[in-house]
Each structure stands twice: as structure tokens, then as C-alpha cells.
mmCIF file of C-alpha atoms and ligand atoms in Angstrom:
data_model
loop_
_atom_site.group_PDB
_atom_site.id
_atom_site.type_symbol
_atom_site.label_atom_id
_atom_site.label_comp_id
_atom_site.label_asym_id
_atom_site.label_seq_id
_atom_site.Cartn_x
_atom_site.Cartn_y
_atom_site.Cartn_z
ATOM 1 C CA UNK A 1 8.795 32.836 -6.437
ATOM 2 C CA UNK A 2 8.636 29.083 -5.970
ATOM 3 C CA UNK A 3 8.647 27.670 -2.439
ATOM 4 C CA UNK A 4 11.811 25.591 -1.997
ATOM 5 C CA UNK A 5 10.843 24.344 1.460
ATOM 6 C CA UNK A 6 10.023 20.680 2.011
ATOM 7 C CA UNK A 7 6.408 19.790 2.422
ATOM 8 C CA UNK A 8 5.934 17.853 5.665
ATOM 9 C CA UNK A 9 2.800 16.115 4.343
ATOM 10 C CA UNK A 10 4.879 14.745 1.449
ATOM 11 C CA UNK A 11 7.037 12.722 3.840
ATOM 12 C CA UNK A 12 6.438 9.189 5.005
ATOM 13 C CA UNK A 13 8.317 7.983 8.083
ATOM 14 C CA UNK A 14 11.407 6.994 6.083
ATOM 15 C CA UNK A 15 11.626 10.318 4.259
ATOM 16 C CA UNK A 16 11.071 12.171 7.522
ATOM 17 C CA UNK A 17 13.925 10.225 9.121
ATOM 18 C CA UNK A 18 16.212 11.108 6.218
ATOM 19 C CA UNK A 19 15.297 14.773 6.640
ATOM 20 C CA UNK A 20 15.912 14.601 10.408
ATOM 21 C CA UNK A 21 19.309 12.973 9.810
ATOM 22 C CA UNK A 22 20.300 16.132 7.908
ATOM 23 C CA UNK A 23 19.537 18.062 11.098
ATOM 24 C CA UNK A 24 21.425 15.558 13.286
ATOM 25 C CA UNK A 25 18.153 14.619 14.994
ATOM 26 C CA UNK A 26 17.363 11.058 16.098
ATOM 27 C CA UNK A 27 15.225 8.910 13.748
ATOM 28 C CA UNK A 28 12.616 8.263 16.461
ATOM 29 C CA UNK A 29 11.724 11.953 16.329
ATOM 30 C CA UNK A 30 9.906 11.105 13.070
ATOM 31 C CA UNK A 31 7.212 9.256 15.051
ATOM 32 C CA UNK A 32 6.732 12.279 17.293
ATOM 33 C CA UNK A 33 6.308 14.608 14.322
ATOM 34 C CA UNK A 34 3.877 12.258 12.582
ATOM 35 C CA UNK A 35 1.781 12.064 15.757
ATOM 36 C CA UNK A 36 1.679 15.851 15.967
ATOM 37 C CA UNK A 37 0.540 16.123 12.357
ATOM 38 C CA UNK A 38 -1.922 13.229 12.184
ATOM 39 C CA UNK A 39 -3.083 12.541 15.771
ATOM 40 C CA UNK A 40 -2.957 16.028 17.314
ATOM 41 C CA UNK A 41 -3.651 17.627 13.903
ATOM 42 C CA UNK A 42 -1.114 20.326 14.761
ATOM 43 C CA UNK A 43 0.054 22.329 11.746
ATOM 44 C CA UNK A 44 2.173 24.819 13.649
ATOM 45 C CA UNK A 45 5.655 23.367 14.144
ATOM 46 C CA UNK A 46 6.430 25.820 16.950
ATOM 47 C CA UNK A 47 3.678 24.109 19.003
ATOM 48 C CA UNK A 48 5.270 20.618 18.794
ATOM 49 C CA UNK A 49 6.295 20.859 22.420
ATOM 50 C CA UNK A 50 8.190 17.574 22.848
ATOM 51 C CA UNK A 51 10.808 18.717 20.308
ATOM 52 C CA UNK A 52 13.574 21.046 21.432
ATOM 53 C CA UNK A 53 13.085 24.706 20.631
ATOM 54 C CA UNK A 54 16.099 24.719 18.321
ATOM 55 C CA UNK A 55 14.887 21.634 16.408
ATOM 56 C CA UNK A 56 11.437 23.200 16.005
ATOM 57 C CA UNK A 57 13.102 26.369 14.683
ATOM 58 C CA UNK A 58 15.161 24.430 12.141
ATOM 59 C CA UNK A 59 12.205 22.347 10.933
ATOM 60 C CA UNK A 60 9.982 25.417 10.680
ATOM 61 C CA UNK A 61 12.583 27.203 8.555
ATOM 62 C CA UNK A 62 12.946 24.307 6.112
ATOM 63 C CA UNK A 63 9.397 22.959 5.779
ATOM 64 C CA UNK A 64 5.754 23.906 5.450
ATOM 65 C CA UNK A 65 2.431 22.184 6.084
ATOM 66 C CA UNK A 66 -0.002 23.475 3.481
ATOM 67 C CA UNK A 67 -2.924 21.288 2.376
ATOM 68 C CA UNK A 68 -5.289 21.117 -0.588
ATOM 69 C CA UNK A 69 -8.033 23.733 -0.456
ATOM 70 C CA UNK A 70 -11.609 22.523 -0.025
ATOM 71 C CA UNK A 71 -13.586 24.421 -2.654
ATOM 72 C CA UNK A 72 -16.974 22.826 -2.114
ATOM 73 C CA UNK A 73 -18.688 20.127 -0.084
ATOM 74 C CA UNK A 74 -21.964 18.468 -1.007
ATOM 75 C CA UNK A 75 -24.046 15.918 0.850
ATOM 76 C CA UNK A 76 -26.187 13.374 -0.988
ATOM 77 C CA UNK A 77 -29.521 12.173 0.349
ATOM 78 C CA UNK A 78 -27.898 8.883 1.394
ATOM 79 C CA UNK A 79 -25.217 10.649 3.465
ATOM 80 C CA UNK A 80 -22.423 10.366 0.906
ATOM 81 C CA UNK A 81 -20.275 13.506 0.975
ATOM 82 C CA UNK A 82 -18.362 14.757 -2.011
ATOM 83 C CA UNK A 83 -15.545 17.259 -1.590
ATOM 84 C CA UNK A 84 -14.148 19.303 -4.419
ATOM 85 C CA UNK A 85 -10.551 20.251 -3.660
ATOM 86 C CA UNK A 86 -7.815 22.258 -5.297
ATOM 87 C CA UNK A 87 -4.467 20.455 -5.149
ATOM 88 C CA UNK A 88 -1.545 22.342 -3.585
ATOM 89 C CA UNK A 89 0.053 24.786 -5.981
ATOM 90 C CA UNK A 90 -2.394 24.160 -8.827
ATOM 91 C CA UNK A 91 -5.081 26.499 -10.164
ATOM 92 C CA UNK A 92 -8.819 26.058 -9.646
ATOM 93 C CA UNK A 93 -9.176 24.493 -13.065
ATOM 94 C CA UNK A 94 -7.292 21.518 -11.598
ATOM 95 C CA UNK A 95 -9.867 20.397 -9.058
ATOM 96 C CA UNK A 96 -10.105 16.853 -7.719
ATOM 97 C CA UNK A 97 -12.925 15.023 -6.023
ATOM 98 C CA UNK A 98 -12.900 13.000 -2.802
ATOM 99 C CA UNK A 99 -15.910 10.989 -1.705
ATOM 100 C CA UNK A 100 -16.789 9.878 1.831
ATOM 101 C CA UNK A 101 -19.135 6.900 1.985
ATOM 102 C CA UNK A 102 -20.602 6.173 5.435
ATOM 103 C CA UNK A 103 -21.951 2.632 5.612
ATOM 104 C CA UNK A 104 -22.891 0.974 8.904
ATOM 105 C CA UNK A 105 -19.751 0.780 11.007
ATOM 106 C CA UNK A 106 -17.532 2.015 8.179
ATOM 107 C CA UNK A 107 -16.487 5.393 6.842
ATOM 108 C CA UNK A 108 -14.876 4.644 3.499
ATOM 109 C CA UNK A 109 -12.931 7.412 1.808
ATOM 110 C CA UNK A 110 -12.515 7.269 -1.956
ATOM 111 C CA UNK A 111 -9.441 9.346 -2.839
ATOM 112 C CA UNK A 112 -8.110 10.732 -6.109
ATOM 113 C CA UNK A 113 -4.544 10.055 -7.208
ATOM 114 C CA UNK A 114 -4.377 12.233 -10.341
ATOM 115 C CA UNK A 115 -6.166 15.208 -11.873
ATOM 116 C CA UNK A 116 -7.922 13.429 -14.733
ATOM 117 C CA UNK A 117 -6.564 10.178 -16.183
ATOM 118 C CA UNK A 118 -4.628 9.241 -19.304
ATOM 119 C CA UNK A 119 -5.936 5.686 -19.673
ATOM 120 C CA UNK A 120 -9.166 6.606 -21.447
ATOM 121 C CA UNK A 121 -11.485 3.782 -20.411
ATOM 122 C CA UNK A 122 -14.504 4.276 -22.608
ATOM 123 C CA UNK A 123 -17.148 4.177 -19.846
ATOM 124 C CA UNK A 124 -15.434 6.507 -17.364
ATOM 125 C CA UNK A 125 -16.028 10.249 -16.946
ATOM 126 C CA UNK A 126 -12.491 10.817 -15.623
ATOM 127 C CA UNK A 127 -11.086 8.969 -18.638
ATOM 128 C CA UNK A 128 -13.086 11.146 -21.019
ATOM 129 C CA UNK A 129 -11.669 14.239 -19.344
ATOM 130 C CA UNK A 130 -8.059 13.238 -20.143
ATOM 131 C CA UNK A 131 -4.949 13.688 -18.009
ATOM 132 C CA UNK A 132 -4.014 17.018 -16.394
ATOM 133 C CA UNK A 133 -1.556 16.407 -13.544
ATOM 134 C CA UNK A 134 -0.209 13.961 -10.998
ATOM 135 C CA UNK A 135 -0.986 14.580 -7.344
ATOM 136 C CA UNK A 136 1.805 14.760 -4.775
ATOM 137 C CA UNK A 137 1.729 12.734 -1.561
ATOM 138 C CA UNK A 138 0.563 15.806 0.379
ATOM 139 C CA UNK A 139 -2.458 16.138 -1.939
ATOM 140 C CA UNK A 140 -3.387 12.490 -1.487
ATOM 141 C CA UNK A 141 -2.856 12.212 2.274
ATOM 142 C CA UNK A 142 -4.248 15.748 2.548
ATOM 143 C CA UNK A 143 -7.619 14.511 1.235
ATOM 144 C CA UNK A 144 -7.744 12.032 4.125
ATOM 145 C CA UNK A 145 -6.459 14.581 6.657
ATOM 146 C CA UNK A 146 -9.093 17.131 5.698
ATOM 147 C CA UNK A 147 -12.000 14.701 5.678
ATOM 148 C CA UNK A 148 -10.831 13.257 9.005
ATOM 149 C CA UNK A 149 -11.080 16.777 10.428
ATOM 150 C CA UNK A 150 -14.534 17.185 8.931
ATOM 151 C CA UNK A 151 -15.709 13.926 10.527
ATOM 152 C CA UNK A 152 -14.371 15.101 13.849
ATOM 153 C CA UNK A 153 -16.218 18.389 13.511
ATOM 154 C CA UNK A 154 -19.388 16.443 12.713
ATOM 155 C CA UNK A 155 -18.945 14.458 15.946
ATOM 156 C CA UNK A 156 -18.191 11.171 14.167
ATOM 157 C CA UNK A 157 -15.770 9.452 16.539
ATOM 158 C CA UNK A 158 -14.982 6.554 14.167
ATOM 159 C CA UNK A 159 -13.124 8.739 11.700
ATOM 160 C CA UNK A 160 -12.028 7.200 8.397
ATOM 161 C CA UNK A 161 -12.038 3.386 8.637
ATOM 162 C CA UNK A 162 -11.199 2.422 5.009
ATOM 163 C CA UNK A 163 -9.513 4.117 2.074
ATOM 164 C CA UNK A 164 -9.959 3.128 -1.560
ATOM 165 C CA UNK A 165 -7.971 4.608 -4.445
ATOM 166 C CA UNK A 166 -11.040 4.661 -6.656
ATOM 167 C CA UNK A 167 -11.440 8.395 -7.159
ATOM 168 C CA UNK A 168 -10.003 10.271 -10.118
ATOM 169 C CA UNK A 169 -6.891 8.889 -11.751
ATOM 170 C CA UNK A 170 -4.898 5.686 -12.071
ATOM 171 C CA UNK A 171 -2.945 5.260 -8.822
ATOM 172 C CA UNK A 172 -0.220 3.053 -10.318
ATOM 173 C CA UNK A 173 0.523 5.703 -12.958
ATOM 174 C CA UNK A 174 1.568 7.984 -10.072
ATOM 175 C CA UNK A 175 3.439 5.306 -8.198
ATOM 176 C CA UNK A 176 5.790 6.837 -5.588
ATOM 177 C CA UNK A 177 3.474 9.603 -4.319
ATOM 178 C CA UNK A 178 0.670 7.040 -3.995
ATOM 179 C CA UNK A 179 2.905 4.517 -2.190
ATOM 180 C CA UNK A 180 4.119 7.158 0.259
ATOM 181 C CA UNK A 181 0.519 8.143 0.965
ATOM 182 C CA UNK A 182 -0.296 4.462 1.557
ATOM 183 C CA UNK A 183 2.681 4.264 3.961
ATOM 184 C CA UNK A 184 1.128 7.093 5.970
ATOM 185 C CA UNK A 185 -2.325 5.523 5.911
ATOM 186 C CA UNK A 186 -0.821 2.347 7.393
ATOM 187 C CA UNK A 187 1.615 4.011 9.825
ATOM 188 C CA UNK A 188 0.457 3.805 13.463
ATOM 189 C CA UNK A 189 1.796 7.298 14.104
ATOM 190 C CA UNK A 190 -0.340 8.643 11.223
ATOM 191 C CA UNK A 191 -3.682 7.008 10.196
ATOM 192 C CA UNK A 192 -2.845 3.540 11.504
ATOM 193 C CA UNK A 193 -5.261 1.652 9.235
ATOM 194 C CA UNK A 194 -4.922 -2.123 8.837
ATOM 195 C CA UNK A 195 -3.460 -3.063 5.441
ATOM 196 C CA UNK A 196 -6.631 -4.823 4.272
ATOM 197 C CA UNK A 197 -8.530 -1.560 4.815
ATOM 198 C CA UNK A 198 -6.537 0.342 2.177
ATOM 199 C CA UNK A 199 -7.194 -0.667 -1.422
ATOM 200 C CA UNK A 200 -5.370 0.368 -4.561
ATOM 201 C CA UNK A 201 -7.587 -0.007 -7.620
ATOM 202 C CA UNK A 202 -5.912 -0.330 -11.014
ATOM 203 C CA UNK A 203 -7.062 -0.641 -14.596
ATOM 204 C CA UNK A 204 -4.120 -2.997 -15.069
ATOM 205 C CA UNK A 205 -0.693 -1.344 -15.102
ATOM 206 C CA UNK A 206 1.300 -4.548 -14.764
ATOM 207 C CA UNK A 207 4.701 -2.922 -14.017
ATOM 208 C CA UNK A 208 3.014 -0.997 -11.175
ATOM 209 C CA UNK A 209 1.527 -4.184 -9.704
ATOM 210 C CA UNK A 210 4.950 -5.829 -9.932
ATOM 211 C CA UNK A 211 6.512 -2.843 -8.191
ATOM 212 C CA UNK A 212 3.950 -3.100 -5.360
ATOM 213 C CA UNK A 213 5.253 -6.560 -4.502
ATOM 214 C CA UNK A 214 7.514 -6.172 -1.486
ATOM 215 C CA UNK A 215 6.916 -2.405 -1.411
ATOM 216 C CA UNK A 216 3.507 -2.373 0.280
ATOM 217 C CA UNK A 217 0.892 -4.668 1.804
ATOM 218 C CA UNK A 218 -2.303 -2.795 0.910
ATOM 219 C CA UNK A 219 -5.171 -4.599 -0.785
ATOM 220 C CA UNK A 220 -5.393 -4.658 -4.573
ATOM 221 C CA UNK A 221 -8.456 -4.291 -6.780
ATOM 222 C CA UNK A 222 -8.306 -5.042 -10.499
ATOM 223 C CA UNK A 223 -10.754 -3.262 -12.783
ATOM 224 C CA UNK A 224 -11.428 -6.245 -15.019
ATOM 225 C CA UNK A 225 -14.789 -5.561 -16.730
ATOM 226 C CA UNK A 226 -14.408 -8.318 -19.341
ATOM 227 C CA UNK A 227 -13.234 -11.920 -19.467
ATOM 228 C CA UNK A 228 -11.701 -11.805 -22.948
ATOM 229 C CA UNK A 229 -9.015 -9.580 -24.416
ATOM 230 C CA UNK A 230 -11.019 -8.423 -27.425
ATOM 231 C CA UNK A 231 -13.800 -6.892 -25.350
ATOM 232 C CA UNK A 232 -11.529 -5.709 -22.537
ATOM 233 C CA UNK A 233 -9.304 -3.858 -25.000
ATOM 234 C CA UNK A 234 -12.343 -1.931 -26.209
ATOM 235 C CA UNK A 235 -13.427 -0.943 -22.703
ATOM 236 C CA UNK A 236 -9.993 -0.561 -21.079
ATOM 237 C CA UNK A 237 -7.480 0.364 -23.820
ATOM 238 C CA UNK A 238 -4.430 -0.348 -21.604
ATOM 239 C CA UNK A 239 -5.385 -4.019 -22.032
ATOM 240 C CA UNK A 240 -3.727 -3.934 -25.476
ATOM 241 C CA UNK A 241 -0.404 -3.415 -23.729
ATOM 242 C CA UNK A 242 -1.029 -5.663 -20.719
ATOM 243 C CA UNK A 243 -3.521 -8.393 -21.636
ATOM 244 C CA UNK A 244 -5.639 -10.316 -19.154
ATOM 245 C CA UNK A 245 -3.344 -13.330 -18.605
ATOM 246 C CA UNK A 246 -0.367 -11.107 -17.821
ATOM 247 C CA UNK A 247 -2.515 -8.906 -15.580
ATOM 248 C CA UNK A 248 -3.900 -11.812 -13.576
ATOM 249 C CA UNK A 249 -0.458 -13.388 -13.229
ATOM 250 C CA UNK A 250 0.979 -10.198 -11.727
ATOM 251 C CA UNK A 251 -2.057 -9.741 -9.451
ATOM 252 C CA UNK A 252 -1.807 -13.329 -8.197
ATOM 253 C CA UNK A 253 1.897 -12.876 -7.615
ATOM 254 C CA UNK A 254 1.195 -9.761 -5.531
ATOM 255 C CA UNK A 255 -1.478 -11.607 -3.599
ATOM 256 C CA UNK A 256 1.054 -14.349 -2.900
ATOM 257 C CA UNK A 257 3.281 -11.746 -1.245
ATOM 258 C CA UNK A 258 0.460 -10.855 1.180
ATOM 259 C CA UNK A 259 -0.066 -14.295 2.680
ATOM 260 C CA UNK A 260 -2.851 -16.874 2.616
ATOM 261 C CA UNK A 261 -5.631 -14.902 4.289
ATOM 262 C CA UNK A 262 -5.890 -12.009 1.869
ATOM 263 C CA UNK A 263 -7.974 -11.803 -1.332
ATOM 264 C CA UNK A 264 -7.938 -9.697 -4.462
ATOM 265 C CA UNK A 265 -10.960 -7.663 -5.496
ATOM 266 C CA UNK A 266 -12.120 -7.883 -9.103
ATOM 267 C CA UNK A 267 -14.250 -4.957 -10.219
ATOM 268 C CA UNK A 268 -16.643 -5.653 -13.034
ATOM 269 C CA UNK A 269 -18.759 -2.759 -14.297
ATOM 270 C CA UNK A 270 -21.863 -4.233 -15.899
ATOM 271 C CA UNK A 271 -22.925 -2.420 -19.063
ATOM 272 C CA UNK A 272 -26.194 -3.334 -20.735
ATOM 273 C CA UNK A 273 -25.742 -5.487 -23.837
ATOM 274 C CA UNK A 274 -21.941 -5.126 -23.694
ATOM 275 C CA UNK A 275 -20.646 -7.434 -20.939
ATOM 276 C CA UNK A 276 -23.709 -8.429 -18.901
ATOM 277 C CA UNK A 277 -24.888 -11.662 -20.577
ATOM 278 C CA UNK A 278 -24.936 -15.101 -18.964
ATOM 279 C CA UNK A 279 -22.220 -16.153 -21.427
ATOM 280 C CA UNK A 280 -20.086 -13.267 -20.109
ATOM 281 C CA UNK A 281 -20.731 -14.489 -16.559
ATOM 282 C CA UNK A 282 -19.686 -18.041 -17.484
ATOM 283 C CA UNK A 283 -16.523 -16.757 -19.163
ATOM 284 C CA UNK A 284 -15.704 -14.845 -15.986
ATOM 285 C CA UNK A 285 -16.178 -18.012 -13.932
ATOM 286 C CA UNK A 286 -13.734 -19.829 -16.221
ATOM 287 C CA UNK A 287 -11.191 -17.037 -15.946
ATOM 288 C CA UNK A 288 -11.310 -16.584 -12.173
ATOM 289 C CA UNK A 289 -11.819 -20.187 -11.051
ATOM 290 C CA UNK A 290 -8.344 -20.381 -9.515
ATOM 291 C CA UNK A 291 -8.018 -16.762 -8.331
ATOM 292 C CA UNK A 292 -8.587 -16.001 -4.636
ATOM 293 C CA UNK A 293 -10.857 -13.000 -5.049
ATOM 294 C CA UNK A 294 -14.110 -11.223 -4.313
ATOM 295 C CA UNK A 295 -15.931 -9.911 -7.339
ATOM 296 C CA UNK A 296 -17.591 -6.503 -7.086
ATOM 297 C CA UNK A 297 -20.276 -6.094 -9.698
ATOM 298 C CA UNK A 298 -20.863 -2.397 -10.376
ATOM 299 C CA UNK A 299 -23.935 -1.495 -12.433
ATOM 300 C CA UNK A 300 -22.718 1.130 -14.918
ATOM 301 C CA UNK A 301 -23.271 4.707 -13.723
ATOM 302 C CA UNK A 302 -24.374 6.839 -16.647
ATOM 303 C CA UNK A 303 -21.993 9.606 -17.735
ATOM 304 C CA UNK A 304 -22.380 12.460 -20.169
ATOM 305 C CA UNK A 305 -21.408 11.773 -23.752
ATOM 306 C CA UNK A 306 -21.619 7.988 -23.481
ATOM 307 C CA UNK A 307 -24.047 5.723 -25.305
ATOM 308 C CA UNK A 308 -23.575 2.974 -22.695
ATOM 309 C CA UNK A 309 -26.573 2.106 -20.550
ATOM 310 C CA UNK A 310 -27.115 0.817 -17.052
ATOM 311 C CA UNK A 311 -27.967 -2.919 -17.052
ATOM 312 C CA UNK A 312 -31.388 -4.218 -16.075
ATOM 313 C CA UNK A 313 -31.452 -5.196 -12.403
ATOM 314 C CA UNK A 314 -32.723 -8.622 -13.479
ATOM 315 C CA UNK A 315 -29.624 -9.275 -15.588
ATOM 316 C CA UNK A 316 -27.384 -8.071 -12.753
ATOM 317 C CA UNK A 317 -28.967 -10.624 -10.417
ATOM 318 C CA UNK A 318 -28.749 -13.412 -13.005
ATOM 319 C CA UNK A 319 -25.130 -12.565 -13.674
ATOM 320 C CA UNK A 320 -24.376 -12.712 -9.958
ATOM 321 C CA UNK A 321 -26.250 -15.997 -9.581
ATOM 322 C CA UNK A 322 -23.944 -17.665 -12.132
ATOM 323 C CA UNK A 323 -20.895 -16.500 -10.180
ATOM 324 C CA UNK A 324 -22.264 -17.578 -6.807
ATOM 325 C CA UNK A 325 -23.379 -20.965 -8.155
ATOM 326 C CA UNK A 326 -19.770 -21.659 -9.179
ATOM 327 C CA UNK A 327 -18.456 -20.693 -5.769
ATOM 328 C CA UNK A 328 -17.149 -17.231 -6.683
ATOM 329 C CA UNK A 329 -17.729 -14.659 -3.936
ATOM 330 C CA UNK A 330 -19.490 -11.690 -5.433
ATOM 331 C CA UNK A 331 -21.460 -8.660 -4.309
ATOM 332 C CA UNK A 332 -23.439 -6.104 -6.265
ATOM 333 C CA UNK A 333 -22.179 -2.715 -5.315
ATOM 334 C CA UNK A 334 -25.103 -0.450 -4.609
ATOM 335 C CA UNK A 335 -25.004 2.956 -6.188
ATOM 336 C CA UNK A 336 -24.149 5.682 -3.701
ATOM 337 C CA UNK A 337 -24.198 9.434 -4.043
ATOM 338 C CA UNK A 338 -25.319 9.453 -7.653
ATOM 339 C CA UNK A 339 -27.619 12.411 -7.058
ATOM 340 C CA UNK A 340 -24.456 14.476 -6.634
ATOM 341 C CA UNK A 341 -22.456 12.638 -9.333
ATOM 342 C CA UNK A 342 -20.299 10.986 -6.678
ATOM 343 C CA UNK A 343 -20.792 7.389 -7.838
ATOM 344 C CA UNK A 344 -17.994 5.309 -9.396
ATOM 345 C CA UNK A 345 -16.740 6.753 -12.631
ATOM 346 C CA UNK A 346 -18.725 9.968 -12.346
ATOM 347 C CA UNK A 347 -15.905 12.058 -10.889
ATOM 348 C CA UNK A 348 -14.604 14.837 -13.096
ATOM 349 C CA UNK A 349 -13.717 17.746 -10.782
ATOM 350 C CA UNK A 350 -15.130 20.289 -13.207
ATOM 351 C CA UNK A 351 -15.105 23.495 -11.213
ATOM 352 C CA UNK A 352 -16.606 25.868 -13.720
ATOM 353 C CA UNK A 353 -19.571 23.727 -14.632
ATOM 354 C CA UNK A 354 -20.177 22.684 -11.054
ATOM 355 C CA UNK A 355 -19.705 25.908 -9.143
ATOM 356 C CA UNK A 356 -23.307 27.033 -9.362
ATOM 357 C CA UNK A 357 -24.605 23.587 -8.593
ATOM 358 C CA UNK A 358 -22.494 23.183 -5.458
ATOM 359 C CA UNK A 359 -23.141 26.513 -3.711
ATOM 360 C CA UNK A 360 -22.912 24.603 -0.422
ATOM 361 C CA UNK A 361 -26.532 23.493 -0.607
ATOM 362 C CA UNK A 362 -27.727 20.157 0.692
ATOM 363 C CA UNK A 363 -29.094 17.976 -2.016
ATOM 364 C CA UNK A 364 -32.285 16.270 -0.975
ATOM 365 C CA UNK A 365 -32.818 14.029 -3.949
ATOM 366 C CA UNK A 366 -33.646 10.386 -3.486
ATOM 367 C CA UNK A 367 -30.625 8.077 -3.649
ATOM 368 C CA UNK A 368 -30.205 4.353 -3.245
ATOM 369 C CA UNK A 369 -28.362 3.039 -0.221
ATOM 370 C CA UNK A 370 -25.271 0.837 -0.366
ATOM 371 C CA UNK A 371 -21.520 0.960 -0.578
ATOM 372 C CA UNK A 372 -18.855 2.005 -3.025
ATOM 373 C CA UNK A 373 -16.137 -0.102 -1.443
HETATM 374 N N1 SAH B 1 -8.136 4.118 -12.235
HETATM 375 C C1 SAH B 1 -8.464 3.151 -11.283
HETATM 376 C C2 SAH B 1 -9.248 3.690 -10.114
HETATM 377 C C3 SAH B 1 -10.321 4.695 -10.381
HETATM 378 S S1 SAH B 1 -11.761 4.141 -11.201
HETATM 379 C C4 SAH B 1 -9.215 1.982 -11.931
HETATM 380 O O1 SAH B 1 -9.607 2.113 -13.070
HETATM 381 O O2 SAH B 1 -9.343 0.959 -11.281
HETATM 382 C C5 SAH B 1 -12.624 3.243 -9.923
HETATM 383 C C6 SAH B 1 -13.573 2.175 -10.444
HETATM 384 O O3 SAH B 1 -14.742 2.775 -11.057
HETATM 385 C C7 SAH B 1 -12.966 1.296 -11.523
HETATM 386 O O4 SAH B 1 -13.253 -0.063 -11.311
HETATM 387 C C8 SAH B 1 -13.652 1.785 -12.765
HETATM 388 O O5 SAH B 1 -13.604 0.843 -13.777
HETATM 389 C C9 SAH B 1 -15.034 2.082 -12.269
HETATM 390 N N2 SAH B 1 -15.812 2.955 -13.161
HETATM 391 C C10 SAH B 1 -15.343 3.912 -13.969
HETATM 392 N N3 SAH B 1 -16.371 4.499 -14.636
HETATM 393 C C11 SAH B 1 -17.502 3.901 -14.226
HETATM 394 C C12 SAH B 1 -18.887 4.081 -14.525
HETATM 395 N N4 SAH B 1 -19.296 5.025 -15.362
HETATM 396 N N5 SAH B 1 -19.789 3.270 -13.921
HETATM 397 C C13 SAH B 1 -19.376 2.344 -13.016
HETATM 398 N N6 SAH B 1 -18.083 2.136 -12.685
HETATM 399 C C14 SAH B 1 -17.151 2.904 -13.283
HETATM 400 FE FE1 SF4 B 2 -8.637 6.085 -15.560
HETATM 401 FE FE2 SF4 B 2 -9.731 4.247 -13.924
HETATM 402 FE FE3 SF4 B 2 -11.279 5.917 -15.370
HETATM 403 FE FE4 SF4 B 2 -9.904 3.966 -16.601
HETATM 404 S S1 SF4 B 2 -11.567 3.713 -15.095
HETATM 405 S S2 SF4 B 2 -10.079 6.100 -17.284
HETATM 406 S S3 SF4 B 2 -8.047 3.949 -15.388
HETATM 407 S S4 SF4 B 2 -9.875 6.499 -13.743
#
């Protein structure tokens, strides 16, 4: 029998207010309920003591508060933690991965927005896996809720400081659930993160970027990877539909809606002999000269079944030097968690193949230090 009750973790403040209106309860009650769920971490509605007994009874009868199930947790040598989770209502063959990246004063959480991905970028493990399902808001915010609880249990008082939608899936292909999760990440009665600390990363779904304008104020990262359409279409097939000029125009327009102090992030995965030459770097300079952005250079993380190779560190540095010399802000993103396949593009959520490997053990392999966000 399917559960017809509303899922409280699916509701942002606005949706919660609409639900409360049906019960003739005041809209400001929404803030109280959010604080119970996200600050007090109270899942039992009958314990929400500043609501009247009758209101608690009505809410309890009409809603539930289930969360994704944590199937496994692994810790890399560099402290990166990868969680394998089963989304609400889906079978174990639909697992997703969530990665926590501690780095100095930050705890960055990399969340998944879909099970698999339909966009088929040729260098990405999630893309090779294909699309299985969209996540609901409760699955997305649930990843953050669960990891926040884990950090608390570990005695980490900072909690999650940044969230990036760079896990499995294309966030803008699952627009409303992702936006509602972002609302909750930004809401002071829920996670209360500053808007520049939440980043949506997209392979370039232009209608989604357009729809973000006026809808949210989170940061935006564009997975660019090439400065010309011919090469980009090979690496990121969605480029055939939304070519670079159109993509950059929509991204700049979104940035304009955020005000003068914000910047875009451009992600550029460097693949040996494919897009890592000095000529590629110069083309990128030409393309981004008038775009207010930081460029994240990501050395390709090897994945199964791909002939692509990681670039030489020397060519990464030379590439970066060209960008810096022309005044483009750029960092080389250090590989994190790759001993547990938690680095960018390595997420596949394969339960069967992974089960034995996980087994709750701590992985003591050597890993490089750095940041994924
Ligand atoms: N679908 C979104 C977000 C998830 S992918 C997007 O494409 O932006 C997060 C980032 O990891 C993207 O920039 C993606 O291009 C990059 N990535 C994917 N596979 C990779 C790999 N094997 N090595 C390095 N980066 C990779
Ligand atoms: Fe999907 Fe992003 Fe991977 Fe492309 S890089 S296949 S959009 S998850």
C-alpha cells in the first residue's frame, strides 16, 4: 500500500505554510516546525512541544518524517567520508553517494540530486551508469540532515559549512526538488547557510539556469571543460543542444541577478592530450575574459571503462599559469578521497559491487590532501 501522507522533509517554508493553512494554523508555525526538524533534530511530531496538542495530532496524522537509509560509510585516509544511501521508497539497487570533505575551517558536503545521470558526459562514471531516478527534496535535504547528525556525533561543532551539488546527477534536470532543498539549506530555521556557500553545478542546462534567475540566490558552477563547441560537444553531449555562447549568456544573466560581489565558478576537468594544451588554455582565456568567475581546474580522475588519462602535473601547472598571467582567478582542485572512489566523477552508487569493499572498514591508503569545492 502506498503511503499517501505528506513528507515533512519534502517541504520548504512556503510549502509548509500552505499545508498549515489547510489546518487553519498560522503561517509562522512553519518556522517552529522547521526549527524542530533541523535545529532540534526532532523527528517525533508529538514532541514538538510549542505546538498545541491538537495541531500536533493533525500534523502527525497527515505527514511522516522518514529519511534515506545510510547503507555504508567509508573514511578515506585524508578524512573524506563517503556515505552510500538508499533514497526513500527506492530499492537498494538505487543507491546514491554523498561525500563530506573536511578542509581547514570548512566541512563541504557534496550531495547527489539524481540516481545516475542522463547527460552521458564521456569522462564521468555517473554518466556512464545512465539515469535511474530523480531524488525528491527529502532525499536531497536528508543527505545533509544525516551527515549533520554524523558530524555532531563525531564532536564536530562546525557542522556542514558548504554544500555543493556535485555528487551524482544533474541538479537542473531535477529542478523543483533541488530548488526546494536549496531553500531549506538557506533558510535560517533549517540549515541557515549563506547563499554563496551553496553551489549548484550544471553541465549546461540553459533553461534550468534561466529558471534559477529570480528563484534562488545560490552560487552557480558551470562544467565547461572546453573552450570550443566541437570539443565540448564530444565531452559534454548536451552542448549540442545548448552551445557555449548560449550557456555563458544565461550564466552571466544569472550572475547579474545576484549582484556585483558574486562570481561564477567554471569547472574545467583537464584530460591528458584532450583539453590540456597551452592553446586550450589561451582559448579559455579568450572565452572567459569578460566573465566574472573563478576557474577550478580538476585533474581528470580515472574511471573504469575510459581511455582518458590524468594530465601530467607539469601541464596542469602550465595551463594554470596561462590563466593567472591573463588575470583569470584559478585554482587546481586537489584530489580528495580517491582511495575510496569519492573524487569528482567517480560516484556511481553501485551497491552490489561495493558491498564487500565497504564492510564499514577504515581505508588507510595514502591520499592527497586538498578540496573538492
Ligand atoms: N552534473 C553536474 C554535477 C555533478 S558532476 C555537472 O556536471 O556539473 C560534478 C563535477 O565533476 C563536474 O564538473 C564534472 O564535470 C566533474 N567530473 C565528472 N567526472 C569527472 C572525472 N572523471 N574527473 C574529474 N572531474 C569529473
Ligand atoms: Fe551527469 Fe555531471 Fe556526470 Fe555529466 S558530469 S554525466 S552532467 S553527473
